[in-house]
Every structure is written in C-alpha cells, then in structure tokens.
CSV table of C-alpha atoms in Angstrom, one decimal:
chain,number,residue,atom,x,y,z
F,1,UNK,CA,5.6,-19.9,-98.0
F,2,UNK,CA,7.8,-23.3,-98.6
F,3,UNK,CA,5.8,-26.5,-97.5
F,4,UNK,CA,8.4,-27.1,-94.9
F,5,UNK,CA,7.6,-23.8,-93.3
F,6,UNK,CA,3.9,-24.5,-93.5
F,7,UNK,CA,4.2,-27.8,-91.7
F,8,UNK,CA,6.4,-26.2,-89.0
F,9,UNK,CA,3.6,-23.7,-88.4
F,10,UNK,CA,1.2,-26.5,-88.1
F,11,UNK,CA,1.3,-27.1,-84.4
F,12,UNK,CA,1.1,-23.5,-83.8
F,13,UNK,CA,-2.1,-23.5,-86.0
F,14,UNK,CA,-3.5,-26.5,-84.1
F,15,UNK,CA,-3.1,-24.6,-80.9
F,16,UNK,CA,-4.7,-21.6,-81.8
F,17,UNK,CA,-7.8,-23.5,-83.2
F,18,UNK,CA,-7.9,-25.5,-80.0
F,19,UNK,CA,-8.2,-22.3,-78.0
F,20,UNK,CA,-10.7,-20.8,-80.3
F,21,UNK,CA,-12.9,-23.9,-79.6
F,22,UNK,CA,-12.1,-23.7,-75.9
F,23,UNK,CA,-13.1,-20.2,-75.9
F,24,UNK,CA,-16.6,-20.8,-77.4
F,25,UNK,CA,-17.3,-23.6,-74.8
F,26,UNK,CA,-16.2,-21.3,-72.0
F,27,UNK,CA,-18.5,-18.6,-72.9
F,28,UNK,CA,-21.3,-21.1,-73.0
F,29,UNK,CA,-19.9,-22.6,-69.6
F,30,UNK,CA,-19.8,-18.9,-68.0
F,31,UNK,CA,-23.6,-18.3,-69.0
F,32,UNK,CA,-25.0,-21.7,-67.9
F,33,UNK,CA,-23.2,-21.5,-64.5
F,34,UNK,CA,-24.1,-18.0,-63.6
F,35,UNK,CA,-27.7,-18.2,-64.7
F,36,UNK,CA,-28.6,-21.9,-63.2
F,37,UNK,CA,-26.5,-20.9,-60.0
F,38,UNK,CA,-26.9,-24.4,-58.5
F,39,UNK,CA,-24.9,-26.1,-55.7
F,40,UNK,CA,-21.2,-25.4,-56.1
F,41,UNK,CA,-21.6,-23.1,-58.8
F,42,UNK,CA,-19.0,-20.6,-57.3
F,43,UNK,CA,-16.5,-23.1,-56.9
F,44,UNK,CA,-16.8,-24.5,-60.5
F,45,UNK,CA,-17.2,-20.9,-61.7
F,46,UNK,CA,-13.7,-20.0,-60.2
F,47,UNK,CA,-12.2,-23.1,-61.2
F,48,UNK,CA,-13.3,-22.8,-65.2
F,49,UNK,CA,-12.3,-19.2,-65.0
F,50,UNK,CA,-8.8,-20.2,-63.7
F,51,UNK,CA,-8.4,-23.1,-66.4
F,52,UNK,CA,-9.3,-20.5,-69.2
F,53,UNK,CA,-7.0,-17.9,-67.8
F,54,UNK,CA,-4.2,-20.4,-67.7
F,55,UNK,CA,-4.9,-21.6,-71.3
F,56,UNK,CA,-4.9,-17.9,-72.3
F,57,UNK,CA,-1.5,-17.4,-70.9
F,58,UNK,CA,-0.4,-20.4,-72.7
F,59,UNK,CA,-1.4,-19.3,-76.0
F,60,UNK,CA,0.3,-15.7,-75.3
F,61,UNK,CA,3.3,-17.7,-74.5
F,62,UNK,CA,3.3,-19.7,-77.5
F,63,UNK,CA,3.2,-16.5,-79.8
F,64,UNK,CA,5.8,-14.7,-77.7
F,65,UNK,CA,8.0,-17.5,-78.1
F,66,UNK,CA,7.3,-17.7,-81.9
F,67,UNK,CA,8.1,-13.9,-82.0
F,68,UNK,CA,11.4,-14.6,-80.3
F,69,UNK,CA,13.1,-17.4,-82.2
F,70,UNK,CA,12.5,-19.5,-85.4
F,71,UNK,CA,12.5,-22.8,-83.6
F,72,UNK,CA,9.5,-21.9,-81.6
F,73,UNK,CA,6.9,-23.3,-83.9
F,74,UNK,CA,8.4,-26.8,-83.0
F,75,UNK,CA,10.3,-26.4,-79.9
F,76,UNK,CA,7.2,-24.9,-77.7
F,77,UNK,CA,5.7,-28.4,-78.2
F,78,UNK,CA,8.7,-30.3,-77.4
F,79,UNK,CA,8.8,-28.7,-73.8
F,80,UNK,CA,7.1,-32.2,-72.7
F,81,UNK,CA,8.8,-34.9,-74.8
F,82,UNK,CA,9.9,-38.7,-74.0
F,83,UNK,CA,12.8,-38.4,-76.5
F,84,UNK,CA,16.0,-39.8,-75.2
F,85,UNK,CA,18.0,-37.6,-75.2
F,86,UNK,CA,15.8,-34.8,-74.7
F,87,UNK,CA,15.3,-32.2,-77.9
F,88,UNK,CA,17.2,-28.8,-77.8
F,89,UNK,CA,14.6,-26.2,-77.2
F,90,UNK,CA,16.5,-23.2,-78.3
F,91,UNK,CA,19.6,-22.0,-80.5
F,92,UNK,CA,22.9,-20.5,-79.3
F,93,UNK,CA,21.8,-16.9,-80.5
F,94,UNK,CA,18.4,-17.0,-78.7
F,95,UNK,CA,17.8,-14.9,-75.7
F,96,UNK,CA,18.0,-16.4,-72.3
F,97,UNK,CA,14.2,-15.7,-71.8
F,98,UNK,CA,13.5,-18.7,-73.9
F,99,UNK,CA,14.5,-20.8,-71.1
F,100,UNK,CA,12.3,-19.0,-68.8
F,101,UNK,CA,9.3,-19.6,-71.2
F,102,UNK,CA,9.8,-23.3,-71.3
F,103,UNK,CA,9.7,-23.5,-67.7
F,104,UNK,CA,6.7,-21.4,-67.5
F,105,UNK,CA,5.0,-23.3,-70.0
F,106,UNK,CA,5.5,-26.3,-68.0
F,107,UNK,CA,4.4,-24.8,-64.8
F,108,UNK,CA,1.2,-23.5,-66.5
F,109,UNK,CA,0.6,-27.2,-67.6
F,110,UNK,CA,1.2,-28.5,-64.0
F,111,UNK,CA,-1.3,-25.9,-62.4
F,112,UNK,CA,-4.1,-26.7,-65.2
F,113,UNK,CA,-3.9,-30.3,-64.5
F,114,UNK,CA,-3.9,-29.6,-60.5
F,115,UNK,CA,-7.1,-27.6,-60.9
F,116,UNK,CA,-8.8,-29.8,-63.7
F,117,UNK,CA,-8.2,-33.0,-61.8
F,118,UNK,CA,-9.2,-31.4,-58.4
F,119,UNK,CA,-12.5,-30.6,-59.8
F,120,UNK,CA,-13.0,-33.9,-61.1
F,121,UNK,CA,-12.4,-35.6,-57.6
F,122,UNK,CA,-14.6,-33.1,-56.0
F,123,UNK,CA,-17.2,-33.8,-58.4
F,124,UNK,CA,-16.9,-37.6,-57.4
F,125,UNK,CA,-16.8,-37.0,-53.6
F,126,UNK,CA,-19.9,-35.0,-53.9
F,127,UNK,CA,-21.9,-37.5,-56.1
F,128,UNK,CA,-20.6,-40.4,-53.7
F,129,UNK,CA,-22.4,-38.3,-50.8
F,130,UNK,CA,-19.2,-37.2,-49.2
F,131,UNK,CA,-17.7,-40.6,-48.6
F,132,UNK,CA,-13.6,-40.6,-48.5
F,133,UNK,CA,-13.3,-44.2,-49.7
F,134,UNK,CA,-14.9,-43.3,-53.1
F,135,UNK,CA,-12.0,-40.8,-53.8
F,136,UNK,CA,-9.1,-42.8,-52.1
F,137,UNK,CA,-7.6,-44.1,-55.3
F,138,UNK,CA,-8.0,-41.0,-57.5
F,139,UNK,CA,-6.6,-38.8,-54.6
F,140,UNK,CA,-3.5,-41.3,-54.6
F,141,UNK,CA,-3.2,-40.9,-58.3
F,142,UNK,CA,-3.6,-37.3,-58.2
F,143,UNK,CA,-0.8,-37.0,-55.4
F,144,UNK,CA,1.3,-38.7,-57.6
F,145,UNK,CA,0.6,-36.6,-60.7
F,146,UNK,CA,1.4,-33.4,-58.7
F,147,UNK,CA,4.6,-34.7,-57.1
F,148,UNK,CA,6.1,-36.1,-60.3
F,149,UNK,CA,5.1,-32.8,-62.5
F,150,UNK,CA,6.8,-30.7,-59.9
F,151,UNK,CA,9.9,-33.0,-60.1
F,152,UNK,CA,9.8,-32.4,-64.0
F,153,UNK,CA,10.1,-28.7,-63.3
F,154,UNK,CA,13.3,-29.1,-61.4
F,155,UNK,CA,17.0,-28.8,-63.0
F,156,UNK,CA,17.4,-32.6,-63.0
F,157,UNK,CA,19.3,-35.0,-65.3
F,158,UNK,CA,17.5,-35.9,-68.5
F,159,UNK,CA,16.9,-39.5,-67.6
F,160,UNK,CA,15.2,-38.2,-64.3
F,161,UNK,CA,13.2,-35.7,-66.3
F,162,UNK,CA,11.9,-38.1,-68.4
F,163,UNK,CA,11.0,-40.6,-65.7
F,164,UNK,CA,9.1,-37.8,-63.9
F,165,UNK,CA,7.1,-36.9,-67.3
F,166,UNK,CA,6.4,-40.5,-67.6
F,167,UNK,CA,5.0,-41.0,-64.0
F,168,UNK,CA,3.0,-37.6,-64.5
F,169,UNK,CA,1.2,-38.7,-67.7
F,170,UNK,CA,0.4,-42.2,-66.4
F,171,UNK,CA,-1.0,-41.0,-63.2
F,172,UNK,CA,-3.1,-38.0,-65.1
F,173,UNK,CA,-4.6,-40.8,-67.2
F,174,UNK,CA,-5.6,-42.8,-64.3
F,175,UNK,CA,-6.9,-39.9,-62.3
F,176,UNK,CA,-9.3,-39.0,-65.3
F,177,UNK,CA,-10.2,-42.7,-65.9
F,178,UNK,CA,-10.9,-43.5,-62.3
F,179,UNK,CA,-13.0,-40.4,-61.7
F,180,UNK,CA,-15.0,-40.6,-64.8
F,181,UNK,CA,-15.9,-44.2,-64.2
F,182,UNK,CA,-16.6,-44.0,-60.3
F,183,UNK,CA,-18.8,-41.1,-61.3
F,184,UNK,CA,-20.6,-42.8,-64.1
F,185,UNK,CA,-20.9,-45.9,-62.0
F,186,UNK,CA,-22.6,-44.0,-59.1
F,187,UNK,CA,-25.1,-42.5,-61.5
F,188,UNK,CA,-25.9,-45.9,-62.9
F,189,UNK,CA,-26.4,-47.3,-59.3
F,190,UNK,CA,-28.6,-44.5,-58.4
F,191,UNK,CA,-30.9,-45.0,-61.6
F,192,UNK,CA,-31.2,-48.6,-60.5
F,193,UNK,CA,-32.0,-47.7,-57.0
F,194,UNK,CA,-34.8,-45.5,-57.9
F,195,UNK,CA,-36.1,-47.4,-61.0
F,196,UNK,CA,-39.2,-48.1,-58.9
F,197,UNK,CA,-40.2,-44.6,-58.3
F,198,UNK,CA,-39.4,-42.7,-61.3
F,199,UNK,CA,-40.4,-43.1,-64.6
F,200,UNK,CA,-38.7,-44.4,-67.9
F,201,UNK,CA,-38.0,-40.8,-69.2
F,202,UNK,CA,-36.0,-40.0,-66.0
F,203,UNK,CA,-34.1,-43.2,-65.9
F,204,UNK,CA,-33.1,-42.4,-69.4
F,205,UNK,CA,-32.0,-39.0,-68.2
F,206,UNK,CA,-29.8,-40.7,-65.8
F,207,UNK,CA,-28.3,-42.9,-68.7
F,208,UNK,CA,-27.7,-39.9,-70.7
F,209,UNK,CA,-26.0,-38.1,-67.9
F,210,UNK,CA,-23.7,-41.2,-67.4
F,211,UNK,CA,-22.9,-41.2,-71.2
F,212,UNK,CA,-22.1,-37.8,-70.9
F,213,UNK,CA,-19.6,-38.2,-68.0
F,214,UNK,CA,-17.9,-41.0,-69.7
F,215,UNK,CA,-17.4,-39.2,-73.0
F,216,UNK,CA,-16.5,-35.9,-72.0
F,217,UNK,CA,-14.3,-37.2,-69.1
F,218,UNK,CA,-12.4,-39.5,-71.1
F,219,UNK,CA,-11.5,-37.2,-73.8
F,220,UNK,CA,-8.3,-36.1,-72.1
F,221,UNK,CA,-7.0,-39.7,-71.4
F,222,UNK,CA,-7.9,-40.7,-74.9
F,223,UNK,CA,-5.8,-38.0,-76.2
F,224,UNK,CA,-3.0,-38.8,-73.9
F,225,UNK,CA,-2.9,-42.5,-75.2
F,226,UNK,CA,-3.2,-41.1,-79.0
F,227,UNK,CA,-0.5,-38.8,-78.6
F,228,UNK,CA,1.9,-41.7,-76.9
F,229,UNK,CA,0.8,-44.0,-79.7
F,230,UNK,CA,1.8,-41.6,-82.4
F,231,UNK,CA,5.1,-40.6,-80.6
F,232,UNK,CA,6.0,-44.3,-80.5
F,233,UNK,CA,5.0,-45.2,-84.1
F,234,UNK,CA,8.3,-45.3,-86.1
F,235,UNK,CA,7.0,-43.7,-89.4
F,236,UNK,CA,5.1,-41.0,-87.7
F,237,UNK,CA,6.2,-37.5,-88.8
F,238,UNK,CA,7.3,-35.1,-86.1
F,239,UNK,CA,4.5,-32.5,-86.9
F,240,UNK,CA,1.9,-35.1,-86.1
F,241,UNK,CA,3.2,-35.7,-82.6
F,242,UNK,CA,3.7,-32.0,-81.8
F,243,UNK,CA,0.2,-31.3,-83.0
F,244,UNK,CA,-1.3,-33.8,-80.6
F,245,UNK,CA,0.9,-32.0,-77.6
F,246,UNK,CA,-0.7,-28.8,-79.1
F,247,UNK,CA,-4.1,-29.8,-78.5
F,248,UNK,CA,-3.1,-31.4,-75.1
F,249,UNK,CA,-2.5,-28.0,-73.6
F,250,UNK,CA,-6.0,-27.0,-73.9
F,251,UNK,CA,-7.9,-30.2,-73.5
F,252,UNK,CA,-6.8,-29.9,-69.8
F,253,UNK,CA,-9.6,-27.2,-69.4
F,254,UNK,CA,-11.8,-28.4,-72.2
F,255,UNK,CA,-12.8,-31.6,-70.8
F,256,UNK,CA,-14.2,-30.2,-67.5
F,257,UNK,CA,-15.6,-27.2,-69.1
F,258,UNK,CA,-17.2,-29.6,-71.9
F,259,UNK,CA,-18.9,-31.7,-69.0
F,260,UNK,CA,-20.4,-28.7,-67.5
F,261,UNK,CA,-21.7,-27.5,-70.8
F,262,UNK,CA,-23.1,-30.8,-72.0
F,263,UNK,CA,-24.8,-31.7,-68.6
F,264,UNK,CA,-26.5,-28.1,-68.1
F,265,UNK,CA,-27.6,-27.7,-71.7
F,266,UNK,CA,-28.7,-31.3,-72.5
F,267,UNK,CA,-29.6,-33.0,-69.2
F,268,UNK,CA,-30.1,-30.6,-66.4
F,269,UNK,CA,-30.8,-33.2,-63.9
F,270,UNK,CA,-28.9,-32.3,-60.8
F,271,UNK,CA,-27.3,-29.6,-58.6
F,272,UNK,CA,-24.0,-30.7,-57.7
F,273,UNK,CA,-21.9,-30.4,-60.7
F,274,UNK,CA,-23.2,-27.4,-62.1
F,275,UNK,CA,-25.3,-29.2,-62.1
F,276,UNK,CA,-24.7,-32.8,-60.6
F,277,UNK,CA,-27.1,-35.3,-58.7
F,278,UNK,CA,-27.3,-35.4,-55.0
F,279,UNK,CA,-26.3,-39.1,-54.3
F,280,UNK,CA,-27.2,-41.9,-52.1
F,281,UNK,CA,-24.8,-43.0,-49.1
F,282,UNK,CA,-22.7,-46.0,-49.5
F,283,UNK,CA,-24.6,-49.1,-48.2
F,284,UNK,CA,-23.0,-50.7,-45.1
F,285,UNK,CA,-25.8,-53.0,-43.7
F,286,UNK,CA,-27.9,-55.1,-45.7
F,287,UNK,CA,-30.4,-55.4,-42.8
F,288,UNK,CA,-31.3,-51.6,-42.6
F,289,UNK,CA,-32.4,-48.7,-44.9
F,290,UNK,CA,-32.1,-45.0,-45.0
F,291,UNK,CA,-34.6,-42.4,-46.2
F,292,UNK,CA,-33.0,-40.5,-49.0
F,293,UNK,CA,-33.7,-37.5,-51.1
F,294,UNK,CA,-33.1,-36.9,-54.8
F,295,UNK,CA,-33.7,-33.9,-56.6
F,296,UNK,CA,-34.3,-33.9,-60.2
F,297,UNK,CA,-34.7,-30.7,-62.7
F,298,UNK,CA,-38.3,-30.7,-64.0
F,299,UNK,CA,-38.3,-29.7,-67.8
F,300,UNK,CA,-42.0,-30.6,-68.5
F,301,UNK,CA,-44.9,-29.3,-66.1
F,302,UNK,CA,-45.4,-31.8,-63.1
F,303,UNK,CA,-48.5,-31.4,-61.1
F,304,UNK,CA,-47.8,-28.8,-58.5
F,305,UNK,CA,-44.2,-27.8,-59.7
F,306,UNK,CA,-42.9,-25.3,-62.1
F,307,UNK,CA,-40.8,-26.4,-65.0
F,308,UNK,CA,-37.6,-25.0,-63.4
F,309,UNK,CA,-38.4,-26.6,-59.9
F,310,UNK,CA,-36.8,-29.6,-58.6
F,311,UNK,CA,-38.7,-32.6,-58.1
F,312,UNK,CA,-38.0,-34.3,-54.7
F,313,UNK,CA,-38.5,-38.0,-54.2
F,314,UNK,CA,-38.3,-39.7,-51.0
F,315,UNK,CA,-37.3,-43.5,-50.9
F,316,UNK,CA,-35.7,-46.2,-48.9
F,317,UNK,CA,-32.6,-47.9,-50.4
F,318,UNK,CA,-32.1,-51.4,-49.2
F,319,UNK,CA,-28.8,-51.9,-47.4
F,320,UNK,CA,-28.0,-48.4,-46.5
F,321,UNK,CA,-27.6,-47.4,-42.8
F,322,UNK,CA,-30.5,-45.5,-40.9
C-alpha cells in the first residue's frame, strides 16, 4: 500500500485502537460496579453502558462510511472542524447516505457529551452533600454545551456552525475542569476536616482519591487543548489533527469509565461514585457545628469490622450548621 494511503488510514486505525482500549476499561468497569454495588451503582452502570453503546455505534458508522466512500478515512474526522471554509465531506458521486452519516456522528458526540458531563455534575452534587451552589457554574457551562452542540447540528451557514462548535468545545472544557477541580477540592477539604480522627494511611487514601479524580477527569479537556493546539500550528500535518479527533470521539466515555475503574480498584474508599465519599455539608455559620458521618472502606482488618465493611466515623466540623 502506498505511503499516502497508509497515512490516510491512520485516523481510522487510531479510532479503532481507542475503541479497543475503551472496551477493556468498560469490561473492568462493569465488573467493579456490578460486584461492589455501592450507592448509585445502577445510575452509573446505566450511564457507562450508554456511553459504550454510543462509542460502539460510532466505530460501526466509521467503518460503514469507509466502505461507502474513499474519502471516509479523512472526512469522518472532519465532521467537527474549525476550518474556514468547512471541509468537503463527500464527493459528487457519493450516495446521499454520507450526509446522513455525518449528521448522525455529530448527534452521537452530542449525546455522549451530555451523558458524560451529567455524570460528572451528579458526582459533584453528591460529594458536596446535595448543595446546589456547588454545581451552579458547571450546570451553566453544561447548558451552554448542549445548546451550542444542538445548534451545530442544524443546517446553518458555515460561520454560524463554526461559532457554535467553538462555544461547544469551550464549554465542554470548562464543565470538565470545573467539575473535576471542585470534586477534588471537596475531597481535600474533607481530608483536612477529619485529619484528627483518622490516621495517616486514611488521609493518604483521600489524597490518592483526589489525584485520581484530577488525573482522570482532566484527560478530556487536556486532549481538547492538544487537538486545538495541533490544529492551529501552521506546520502540523492534517493526519495528526484528524488522529486527535479520532481519539476525542471515544475519550468522552473513557474518562468517566477510567475514574470508576481507578477509584474502585485502587482506592475503594467511598460509596457515592461507584464508589464516592459521602460528603460534609457546606459550612454556613462559624458559631455552630454539625455531627457528620463519613464512610470508609476498610481494606485491612479493623477491630470489630470485616475487611469489606465500611468504617463509620462521627465527628463535629467547626462552622457547619446544626
């Protein structure tokens, strides 16, 4: 096969490799969620299955498009493009179904982002004790994502479509960064609040959980930044840009799946994220306190507790309401 044809097939190969990695993580995620069955596990199980189904539909559409037209190896990854004018996705002799496939691929990406970001925001809401103030900014950013993404699906002029895509990508980035940072920040606050009643090992587990949330949660926004940076670089070959877009299609589902796998298999400290820690309420009055309960998984034997039984700690947090 000529070198040019090999390069043309690279984005599709990267797409397939990303899907293979996602499949491996998804199987682990299913096993962990089903066997631990902690709080909200049905919700997260349904969301992870939906994300994987959408990713599977994408890879099926990718190979279907490749079988229909010779431009598919490139064109399918230019469905989302910041070029001005927008790239041509089909040739004059291609069947009309190619246009339908392009719209369907866009729709899959929109739905995937909607589910993945909703999981992030729900997780944030739970860990902040159901306080709506904690999720206010992520919800606004999430709304912008969905509105602009739906606008991008409409048959609008190229300039309007490009603007809608820019807003969608920016708000996706903001939603993921805010949700991950606020979640990690809450875990940090909880670890400091209970440092007098738990040992060094358990505080280290909180730190490890915080690092996992930040590392896994920021994968998607980091890849968005890399993709845009590669796109705007004047000497970057087109195949490099399109390969980044190929990964983006699946990283939407990989990121939340990876968080569940890493937390469940590596830390296993809480119940709310599959699992996730039960949080402290937001402090509202410096003169009062509230009796709060935290649950920790106990991997080692604790007096009177089995290895899998949560350790319940009751303590008062200065500044929280009664």
